[in-house]
mmCIF file of C-alpha atoms in Angstrom:
data_model
loop_
_atom_site.group_PDB
_atom_site.id
_atom_site.type_symbol
_atom_site.label_atom_id
_atom_site.label_comp_id
_atom_site.label_asym_id
_atom_site.label_seq_id
_atom_site.Cartn_x
_atom_site.Cartn_y
_atom_site.Cartn_z
ATOM 1 C CA UNK G 898 -2.980 -42.018 -57.334
ATOM 2 C CA UNK G 899 -3.195 -42.777 -61.079
ATOM 3 C CA UNK G 900 -0.859 -40.085 -62.482
ATOM 4 C CA UNK G 901 -0.547 -40.417 -66.270
ATOM 5 C CA UNK G 902 -2.540 -43.246 -67.833
ATOM 6 C CA UNK G 903 -1.964 -44.454 -71.370
ATOM 7 C CA UNK G 904 -4.137 -46.843 -73.341
ATOM 8 C CA UNK G 905 -3.717 -49.239 -74.986
ATOM 9 C CA UNK G 906 -0.457 -50.729 -73.708
ATOM 10 C CA UNK G 907 0.102 -52.700 -76.925
ATOM 11 C CA UNK G 908 -1.295 -52.360 -80.426
ATOM 12 C CA UNK G 909 -0.616 -53.898 -83.822
ATOM 13 C CA UNK G 910 -1.830 -52.081 -86.920
ATOM 14 C CA UNK G 911 -1.677 -52.625 -90.623
ATOM 15 C CA UNK G 912 -0.169 -50.016 -92.890
ATOM 16 C CA UNK G 913 -2.718 -47.339 -93.736
ATOM 17 C CA UNK G 914 -4.933 -47.889 -90.705
ATOM 18 C CA UNK G 915 -5.651 -45.038 -88.337
ATOM 19 C CA UNK G 916 -5.891 -45.092 -84.571
ATOM 20 C CA UNK G 917 -5.857 -42.915 -81.491
ATOM 21 C CA UNK G 918 -3.531 -43.368 -78.549
ATOM 22 C CA UNK G 919 -5.175 -42.179 -75.369
ATOM 23 C CA UNK G 920 -3.510 -40.240 -72.563
ATOM 24 C CA UNK G 921 -5.165 -38.991 -69.398
ATOM 25 C CA UNK G 922 -3.772 -37.355 -66.267
ATOM 26 C CA UNK G 923 -5.474 -36.632 -62.972
ATOM 27 C CA UNK G 924 -3.031 -34.073 -61.567
ATOM 28 C CA UNK G 925 -4.616 -30.982 -63.165
ATOM 29 C CA UNK G 926 -1.399 -30.356 -65.108
ATOM 30 C CA UNK G 927 -1.492 -27.719 -67.811
ATOM 31 C CA UNK G 928 1.419 -29.037 -69.863
ATOM 32 C CA UNK G 929 1.144 -32.368 -71.685
ATOM 33 C CA UNK G 930 3.320 -33.900 -74.361
ATOM 34 C CA UNK G 931 3.839 -36.953 -76.533
ATOM 35 C CA UNK G 932 7.183 -38.622 -77.236
ATOM 36 C CA UNK G 933 8.249 -41.577 -79.305
ATOM 37 C CA UNK G 934 11.188 -43.807 -78.499
ATOM 38 C CA UNK G 935 12.821 -45.999 -81.098
ATOM 39 C CA UNK G 936 15.172 -48.864 -80.146
ATOM 40 C CA UNK G 937 18.440 -47.684 -78.618
ATOM 41 C CA UNK G 938 17.474 -44.033 -78.813
ATOM 42 C CA UNK G 939 16.314 -41.340 -76.487
ATOM 43 C CA UNK G 940 12.817 -39.900 -76.560
ATOM 44 C CA UNK G 941 11.813 -37.491 -79.319
ATOM 45 C CA UNK G 942 9.045 -34.942 -78.862
ATOM 46 C CA UNK G 943 6.084 -35.278 -81.233
ATOM 47 C CA UNK G 944 3.548 -32.680 -80.054
ATOM 48 C CA UNK G 945 2.868 -30.772 -76.875
ATOM 49 C CA UNK G 946 0.178 -28.642 -75.272
ATOM 50 C CA UNK G 947 0.427 -25.865 -72.702
ATOM 51 C CA UNK G 948 -3.263 -25.948 -71.897
ATOM 52 C CA UNK G 949 -6.735 -26.853 -73.159
ATOM 53 C CA UNK G 950 -7.224 -25.634 -76.715
ATOM 54 C CA UNK G 951 -3.501 -25.013 -77.310
ATOM 55 C CA UNK G 952 -1.174 -27.426 -79.096
ATOM 56 C CA UNK G 953 2.134 -27.122 -80.894
ATOM 57 C CA UNK G 954 4.553 -29.255 -82.843
ATOM 58 C CA UNK G 955 7.625 -30.866 -81.443
ATOM 59 C CA UNK G 956 10.631 -32.385 -83.151
ATOM 60 C CA UNK G 957 8.890 -35.138 -85.170
ATOM 61 C CA UNK G 958 5.231 -34.142 -85.771
ATOM 62 C CA UNK G 959 4.663 -35.496 -89.292
ATOM 63 C CA UNK G 960 1.992 -38.189 -89.492
ATOM 64 C CA UNK G 961 0.478 -37.344 -86.124
ATOM 65 C CA UNK G 962 -2.355 -35.090 -84.970
ATOM 66 C CA UNK G 963 -3.302 -33.955 -81.484
ATOM 67 C CA UNK G 964 -6.054 -31.990 -79.835
ATOM 68 C CA UNK G 965 -6.611 -30.817 -76.276
ATOM 69 C CA UNK G 966 -10.269 -30.236 -75.491
ATOM 70 C CA UNK G 967 -9.896 -30.805 -71.738
ATOM 71 C CA UNK G 968 -7.108 -30.375 -69.210
ATOM 72 C CA UNK G 969 -7.133 -34.098 -68.451
ATOM 73 C CA UNK G 970 -6.902 -35.665 -71.911
ATOM 74 C CA UNK G 971 -4.379 -35.388 -74.734
ATOM 75 C CA UNK G 972 -5.004 -38.014 -77.452
ATOM 76 C CA UNK G 973 -2.505 -38.700 -80.237
ATOM 77 C CA UNK G 974 -3.893 -39.670 -83.635
ATOM 78 C CA UNK G 975 -2.070 -41.602 -86.321
ATOM 79 C CA UNK G 976 -3.773 -40.630 -89.546
ATOM 80 C CA UNK G 977 -2.445 -43.362 -91.843
ATOM 81 C CA UNK G 978 -0.071 -45.711 -90.069
ATOM 82 C CA UNK G 979 3.307 -46.438 -91.665
ATOM 83 C CA UNK G 980 5.967 -48.989 -90.637
ATOM 84 C CA UNK G 981 8.264 -46.078 -89.719
ATOM 85 C CA UNK G 982 5.848 -45.244 -86.905
ATOM 86 C CA UNK G 983 6.558 -48.525 -85.159
ATOM 87 C CA UNK G 984 7.791 -47.312 -81.802
ATOM 88 C CA UNK G 985 7.031 -46.939 -78.118
ATOM 89 C CA UNK G 986 4.963 -43.845 -77.387
ATOM 90 C CA UNK G 987 5.084 -42.008 -74.085
ATOM 91 C CA UNK G 988 2.756 -39.338 -72.800
ATOM 92 C CA UNK G 989 3.877 -36.910 -70.106
ATOM 93 C CA UNK G 990 2.449 -34.084 -68.046
ATOM 94 C CA UNK G 991 3.629 -31.385 -65.651
ATOM 95 C CA UNK G 992 2.582 -28.093 -64.155
ATOM 96 C CA UNK G 993 2.731 -25.470 -66.860
ATOM 97 C CA UNK G 994 4.268 -22.650 -64.930
ATOM 98 C CA UNK G 995 7.707 -21.299 -64.154
ATOM 99 C CA UNK G 996 8.377 -23.481 -61.160
ATOM 100 C CA UNK G 997 10.446 -26.043 -63.081
ATOM 101 C CA UNK G 998 8.373 -28.914 -61.783
ATOM 102 C CA UNK G 999 9.276 -32.427 -62.930
ATOM 103 C CA UNK G 1000 7.534 -34.172 -65.759
ATOM 104 C CA UNK G 1001 5.465 -37.304 -65.079
ATOM 105 C CA UNK G 1002 5.430 -40.042 -67.698
ATOM 106 C CA UNK G 1003 3.007 -42.823 -68.480
ATOM 107 C CA UNK G 1004 4.087 -46.432 -68.955
ATOM 108 C CA UNK G 1005 3.956 -46.201 -72.728
ATOM 109 C CA UNK G 1006 2.086 -47.689 -75.674
ATOM 110 C CA UNK G 1007 4.020 -50.213 -77.749
ATOM 111 C CA UNK G 1008 2.870 -49.864 -81.338
ATOM 112 C CA UNK G 1009 3.773 -52.122 -84.247
ATOM 113 C CA UNK G 1010 2.848 -51.288 -87.818
ATOM 114 C CA UNK G 1011 2.909 -54.198 -90.242
ATOM 115 C CA UNK Y 1021 19.119 -25.735 -77.315
ATOM 116 C CA UNK Y 1022 22.190 -26.385 -75.219
ATOM 117 C CA UNK Y 1023 23.378 -29.977 -75.497
ATOM 118 C CA UNK Y 1024 24.641 -32.480 -72.977
ATOM 119 C CA UNK Y 1025 27.309 -35.168 -73.292
ATOM 120 C CA UNK Y 1026 27.207 -38.363 -71.253
ATOM 121 C CA UNK Y 1027 29.146 -41.632 -71.403
ATOM 122 C CA UNK Y 1028 27.243 -44.365 -73.209
ATOM 123 C CA UNK Y 1029 27.539 -46.858 -70.372
ATOM 124 C CA UNK Y 1030 28.895 -47.365 -66.872
ATOM 125 C CA UNK Y 1031 29.141 -50.278 -64.494
ATOM 126 C CA UNK Y 1032 28.937 -50.411 -60.736
ATOM 127 C CA UNK Y 1033 28.955 -52.990 -58.002
ATOM 128 C CA UNK Y 1034 25.943 -53.230 -55.773
ATOM 129 C CA UNK Y 1035 26.048 -51.128 -52.602
ATOM 130 C CA UNK Y 1036 28.842 -48.945 -53.931
ATOM 131 C CA UNK Y 1037 28.461 -45.257 -54.836
ATOM 132 C CA UNK Y 1038 28.009 -44.332 -58.476
ATOM 133 C CA UNK Y 1039 28.995 -41.022 -60.057
ATOM 134 C CA UNK Y 1040 27.321 -40.357 -63.388
ATOM 135 C CA UNK Y 1041 28.921 -37.410 -65.226
ATOM 136 C CA UNK Y 1042 27.345 -34.954 -67.625
ATOM 137 C CA UNK Y 1043 29.028 -32.206 -69.635
ATOM 138 C CA UNK Y 1044 27.023 -29.173 -70.734
ATOM 139 C CA UNK Y 1045 29.566 -26.571 -71.758
ATOM 140 C CA UNK Y 1046 27.035 -24.378 -73.627
ATOM 141 C CA UNK Y 1047 24.560 -24.138 -70.752
ATOM 142 C CA UNK Y 1048 22.842 -20.780 -70.404
ATOM 143 C CA UNK Y 1049 22.149 -18.945 -67.198
ATOM 144 C CA UNK Y 1050 18.459 -19.848 -67.242
ATOM 145 C CA UNK Y 1051 18.906 -23.584 -67.879
ATOM 146 C CA UNK Y 1052 18.127 -25.974 -65.085
ATOM 147 C CA UNK Y 1053 19.917 -29.326 -65.020
ATOM 148 C CA UNK Y 1054 17.439 -32.194 -64.849
ATOM 149 C CA UNK Y 1055 18.097 -35.892 -64.429
ATOM 150 C CA UNK Y 1056 15.645 -38.607 -65.374
ATOM 151 C CA UNK Y 1057 16.081 -42.333 -65.488
ATOM 152 C CA UNK Y 1058 14.328 -45.027 -67.463
ATOM 153 C CA UNK Y 1059 14.060 -48.530 -66.108
ATOM 154 C CA UNK Y 1060 13.562 -51.356 -68.615
ATOM 155 C CA UNK Y 1061 10.120 -51.317 -70.260
ATOM 156 C CA UNK Y 1062 9.009 -48.235 -68.304
ATOM 157 C CA UNK Y 1063 8.553 -44.550 -68.938
ATOM 158 C CA UNK Y 1064 11.187 -42.071 -67.758
ATOM 159 C CA UNK Y 1065 11.158 -41.195 -64.083
ATOM 160 C CA UNK Y 1066 12.251 -37.873 -62.571
ATOM 161 C CA UNK Y 1067 15.320 -38.130 -60.353
ATOM 162 C CA UNK Y 1068 16.509 -34.654 -59.418
ATOM 163 C CA UNK Y 1069 17.147 -31.157 -60.749
ATOM 164 C CA UNK Y 1070 19.152 -28.084 -59.825
ATOM 165 C CA UNK Y 1071 20.331 -24.700 -61.025
ATOM 166 C CA UNK Y 1072 23.551 -23.704 -59.270
ATOM 167 C CA UNK Y 1073 23.756 -25.300 -55.844
ATOM 168 C CA UNK Y 1074 24.185 -28.967 -55.069
ATOM 169 C CA UNK Y 1075 20.914 -30.754 -54.397
ATOM 170 C CA UNK Y 1076 19.949 -33.809 -52.393
ATOM 171 C CA UNK Y 1077 16.772 -35.851 -52.312
ATOM 172 C CA UNK Y 1078 15.779 -39.341 -51.288
ATOM 173 C CA UNK Y 1079 16.885 -40.816 -54.603
ATOM 174 C CA UNK Y 1080 20.203 -39.125 -55.317
ATOM 175 C CA UNK Y 1081 22.455 -36.106 -55.055
ATOM 176 C CA UNK Y 1082 23.324 -33.650 -57.786
ATOM 177 C CA UNK Y 1083 26.706 -31.958 -57.752
ATOM 178 C CA UNK Y 1084 27.004 -28.953 -60.056
ATOM 179 C CA UNK Y 1085 30.367 -27.503 -61.036
ATOM 180 C CA UNK Y 1086 31.002 -23.919 -60.075
ATOM 181 C CA UNK Y 1087 31.067 -22.821 -63.731
ATOM 182 C CA UNK Y 1088 27.963 -24.984 -64.394
ATOM 183 C CA UNK Y 1089 29.580 -26.592 -67.419
ATOM 184 C CA UNK Y 1090 29.316 -30.033 -65.897
ATOM 185 C CA UNK Y 1091 27.363 -31.917 -63.276
ATOM 186 C CA UNK Y 1092 27.411 -35.296 -61.592
ATOM 187 C CA UNK Y 1093 24.525 -37.441 -60.453
ATOM 188 C CA UNK Y 1094 25.486 -39.415 -57.366
ATOM 189 C CA UNK Y 1095 23.746 -42.591 -56.296
ATOM 190 C CA UNK Y 1096 25.067 -43.201 -52.816
ATOM 191 C CA UNK Y 1097 24.557 -46.969 -52.701
ATOM 192 C CA UNK Y 1098 23.655 -48.568 -55.993
ATOM 193 C CA UNK Y 1099 21.192 -51.439 -55.971
ATOM 194 C CA UNK Y 1100 20.131 -53.794 -58.737
ATOM 195 C CA UNK Y 1101 16.950 -51.713 -59.034
ATOM 196 C CA UNK Y 1102 19.055 -48.716 -60.057
ATOM 197 C CA UNK Y 1103 20.048 -50.376 -63.326
ATOM 198 C CA UNK Y 1104 18.581 -48.017 -65.913
ATOM 199 C CA UNK Y 1105 19.374 -45.430 -68.560
ATOM 200 C CA UNK Y 1106 20.093 -42.070 -66.948
ATOM 201 C CA UNK Y 1107 19.414 -38.895 -68.896
ATOM 202 C CA UNK Y 1108 20.938 -35.504 -68.165
ATOM 203 C CA UNK Y 1109 18.751 -32.761 -69.664
ATOM 204 C CA UNK Y 1110 18.878 -28.986 -69.707
ATOM 205 C CA UNK Y 1111 15.594 -27.177 -69.412
ATOM 206 C CA UNK Y 1112 14.881 -23.488 -69.170
ATOM 207 C CA UNK Y 1113 12.160 -22.176 -66.919
ATOM 208 C CA UNK Y 1114 8.946 -21.468 -68.765
ATOM 209 C CA UNK Y 1115 5.481 -22.765 -69.467
ATOM 210 C CA UNK Y 1116 6.444 -24.254 -72.836
ATOM 211 C CA UNK Y 1117 9.950 -25.410 -72.013
ATOM 212 C CA UNK Y 1118 10.649 -28.864 -73.322
ATOM 213 C CA UNK Y 1119 12.711 -31.840 -72.260
ATOM 214 C CA UNK Y 1120 15.147 -32.830 -75.001
ATOM 215 C CA UNK Y 1121 16.446 -36.344 -74.432
ATOM 216 C CA UNK Y 1122 19.831 -37.566 -75.610
ATOM 217 C CA UNK Y 1123 20.856 -41.224 -75.538
ATOM 218 C CA UNK Y 1124 21.822 -41.145 -71.861
ATOM 219 C CA UNK Y 1125 24.110 -43.417 -69.828
ATOM 220 C CA UNK Y 1126 23.178 -47.051 -69.392
ATOM 221 C CA UNK Y 1127 24.089 -48.058 -65.838
ATOM 222 C CA UNK Y 1128 24.718 -51.708 -65.117
ATOM 223 C CA UNK Y 1129 24.779 -52.836 -61.493
ATOM 224 C CA UNK Y 1130 26.286 -56.166 -60.603
ATOM 225 C CA UNK Y 1131 26.425 -58.233 -57.437
#
């Protein structure tokens, strides 16, 4: 029962490099989202998707791109990494209907930008 | 979005009940009250949610005030494994409804 799987768990980048954080879920959930969490703070929403082919911006979308070509996968791309993007990134998924189902989170990717 | 207010931190002794309060005076009629917790170095974990009536599950109980302007998460017997940050979040019902996290309450459990 994998749930939400994030890779990699840790990553160090240099300023200006690009990379993709992977997120996959095996629960056939329509809704997926990406959050970042900075030290001592709650999670902030970056982007979300209500289904394959549909994405939208959250609270802090600048510097990040997403796409949703399949129900299972929702990768997050850093276009040109900056030190301000040093953070822990969490991916989450849930059923995308009106049933108010809980959200399932991955274990996070810890990203450092030098 | 309606906001929630929680104490920054609370302490409890192991095996004693813990009552974690949350104020949400601007809650709307369609907002559900969700609770998540985040253990150290882990992603948030769903605890419980409710709309108007009190709710119980294997992890906790949720007591909702009659006017819905406040709620309380109840851990019946705290253990060391319950030490975490607890988030009270309002979420409306809908396909695109989001979870908006505050800073939560950091619960410390001591022997």
